[in-house]
Coordinates of C-alpha atoms in Angstrom, one line a residue:
X1 CA 203.5 11.3 -213.5
X2 CA 200.6 12.6 -211.4
X3 CA 198.0 13.6 -214.0
X4 CA 194.4 13.8 -212.8
X5 CA 193.3 10.8 -214.7
X6 CA 196.0 8.6 -213.0
X7 CA 194.9 9.9 -209.6
X8 CA 191.2 9.1 -210.4
X9 CA 192.2 5.6 -211.7
X10 CA 194.2 5.0 -208.4
X11 CA 191.2 6.1 -206.2
X12 CA 188.8 3.9 -208.3
X13 CA 191.1 0.9 -208.0
X14 CA 191.4 1.2 -204.2
X15 CA 187.5 1.6 -203.9
X16 CA 187.0 -1.5 -206.0
X17 CA 189.5 -3.4 -204.0
X18 CA 187.9 -2.5 -200.8
X19 CA 184.5 -3.6 -202.1
X20 CA 185.8 -6.8 -203.1
X21 CA 187.2 -7.4 -199.6
X22 CA 183.9 -6.8 -197.7
X23 CA 181.8 -10.0 -197.5
X24 CA 178.3 -9.6 -198.8
X25 CA 175.7 -10.2 -196.1
X26 CA 172.0 -9.9 -196.0
X27 CA 170.7 -6.2 -195.9
X28 CA 169.1 -5.1 -192.8
X29 CA 165.4 -4.2 -193.0
X30 CA 165.9 -1.1 -190.8
X31 CA 168.5 0.2 -193.2
X32 CA 171.0 0.7 -190.5
X33 CA 174.0 -0.7 -192.3
X34 CA 176.6 0.9 -189.8
X35 CA 175.3 -1.4 -187.0
X36 CA 177.4 -4.6 -186.4
X37 CA 175.4 -7.7 -186.9
X38 CA 174.4 -9.4 -183.7
X39 CA 175.8 -12.8 -183.0
X40 CA 174.2 -15.7 -181.0
X41 CA 175.2 -16.0 -177.4
X42 CA 177.9 -18.7 -177.0
X43 CA 177.2 -20.2 -173.7
X44 CA 180.5 -22.1 -173.8
X45 CA 182.4 -18.8 -173.8
X46 CA 180.6 -17.4 -170.9
X47 CA 182.0 -17.7 -167.3
X48 CA 181.0 -20.7 -165.3
X49 CA 179.2 -18.4 -162.8
X50 CA 177.0 -16.9 -165.5
X51 CA 176.5 -20.2 -167.3
X52 CA 173.2 -22.1 -166.6
X53 CA 172.1 -25.6 -167.5
X54 CA 169.2 -26.1 -169.9
X55 CA 167.0 -27.4 -167.0
X56 CA 167.7 -24.3 -165.0
X57 CA 166.8 -22.1 -167.9
X58 CA 163.5 -24.1 -168.6
X59 CA 162.7 -23.9 -164.9
X60 CA 163.3 -20.1 -164.9
X61 CA 161.2 -19.7 -168.0
X62 CA 158.2 -21.7 -166.3
X63 CA 158.5 -19.5 -163.2
X64 CA 158.4 -16.4 -165.4
X65 CA 155.4 -17.6 -167.2
X66 CA 153.6 -18.6 -164.0
X67 CA 154.3 -15.2 -162.5
X68 CA 152.9 -13.6 -165.8
X69 CA 149.7 -15.6 -165.4
X70 CA 149.2 -14.6 -161.8
X71 CA 149.8 -10.9 -162.7
X72 CA 147.3 -11.2 -165.5
X73 CA 144.7 -12.8 -163.3
X74 CA 145.2 -9.9 -160.8
X75 CA 144.9 -7.3 -163.5
X76 CA 141.7 -9.0 -164.9
X77 CA 140.2 -9.0 -161.5
X78 CA 141.0 -5.4 -160.9
X79 CA 139.6 -4.6 -164.4
X80 CA 136.4 -6.5 -163.6
X81 CA 136.0 -4.6 -160.3
X82 CA 136.5 -1.2 -162.2
X83 CA 133.9 -2.3 -164.8
X84 CA 131.4 -3.3 -162.1
X85 CA 131.9 0.0 -160.3
X86 CA 131.4 1.8 -163.7
X87 CA 128.3 -0.1 -164.4
X88 CA 126.8 0.5 -160.9
X89 CA 127.5 4.2 -161.2
X90 CA 125.9 4.3 -164.7
X91 CA 122.9 2.4 -163.4
X92 CA 122.4 4.9 -160.5
X93 CA 122.7 7.7 -162.8
X94 CA 120.0 6.4 -165.2
X95 CA 117.7 5.6 -162.3
X96 CA 118.1 9.2 -161.0
X97 CA 117.3 10.6 -164.4
X98 CA 114.3 8.4 -164.7
X99 CA 113.0 9.6 -161.2
X100 CA 113.6 13.2 -162.2
X101 CA 111.7 12.6 -165.5
X102 CA 108.8 11.0 -163.7
X103 CA 108.7 13.8 -161.1
X104 CA 108.6 16.4 -163.9
X105 CA 105.8 14.5 -165.7
X106 CA 103.9 14.2 -162.5
X107 CA 104.2 17.9 -161.9
X108 CA 103.0 18.7 -165.4
X109 CA 100.1 16.3 -165.3
X110 CA 99.0 17.5 -161.8
X111 CA 99.0 21.1 -163.1
X112 CA 96.9 20.1 -166.0
X113 CA 94.6 18.3 -163.7
X114 CA 94.2 21.3 -161.4
X115 CA 93.4 23.4 -164.5
X116 CA 90.6 21.0 -165.4
X117 CA 89.3 20.9 -161.8
X118 CA 89.1 24.8 -161.8
X119 CA 87.3 24.8 -165.1
X120 CA 84.7 22.3 -163.7
X121 CA 84.4 24.3 -160.5
X122 CA 83.9 27.4 -162.6
X123 CA 81.1 25.9 -164.6
X124 CA 79.3 24.7 -161.5
X125 CA 78.8 28.3 -160.2

């Protein structure tokens, strides 16, 4: 008796049974349901050579943090040097522009002055 309804009922029954067997877990935020959930590292199952004591791990963490601090200080110093160079260049550029502006003004004013002097000389004749 292989009627289409019997086959569909059989498929639905197996689907429902498979759903019942899978345990309900929290859904992933990323939506990647095909990924296996991560488990915490079990230190007791690691080999003796890889296993480290708590004190060793704390010591390593402190060393890493100290190294990070030193790296940050070096980076900050280099950044400060860069900033100082930038500011010095900008200051020089502004001073140069100011000198050029004053030279231009001096040339303009001296030309006007010369014109006035010529007028005065022309009147005296």
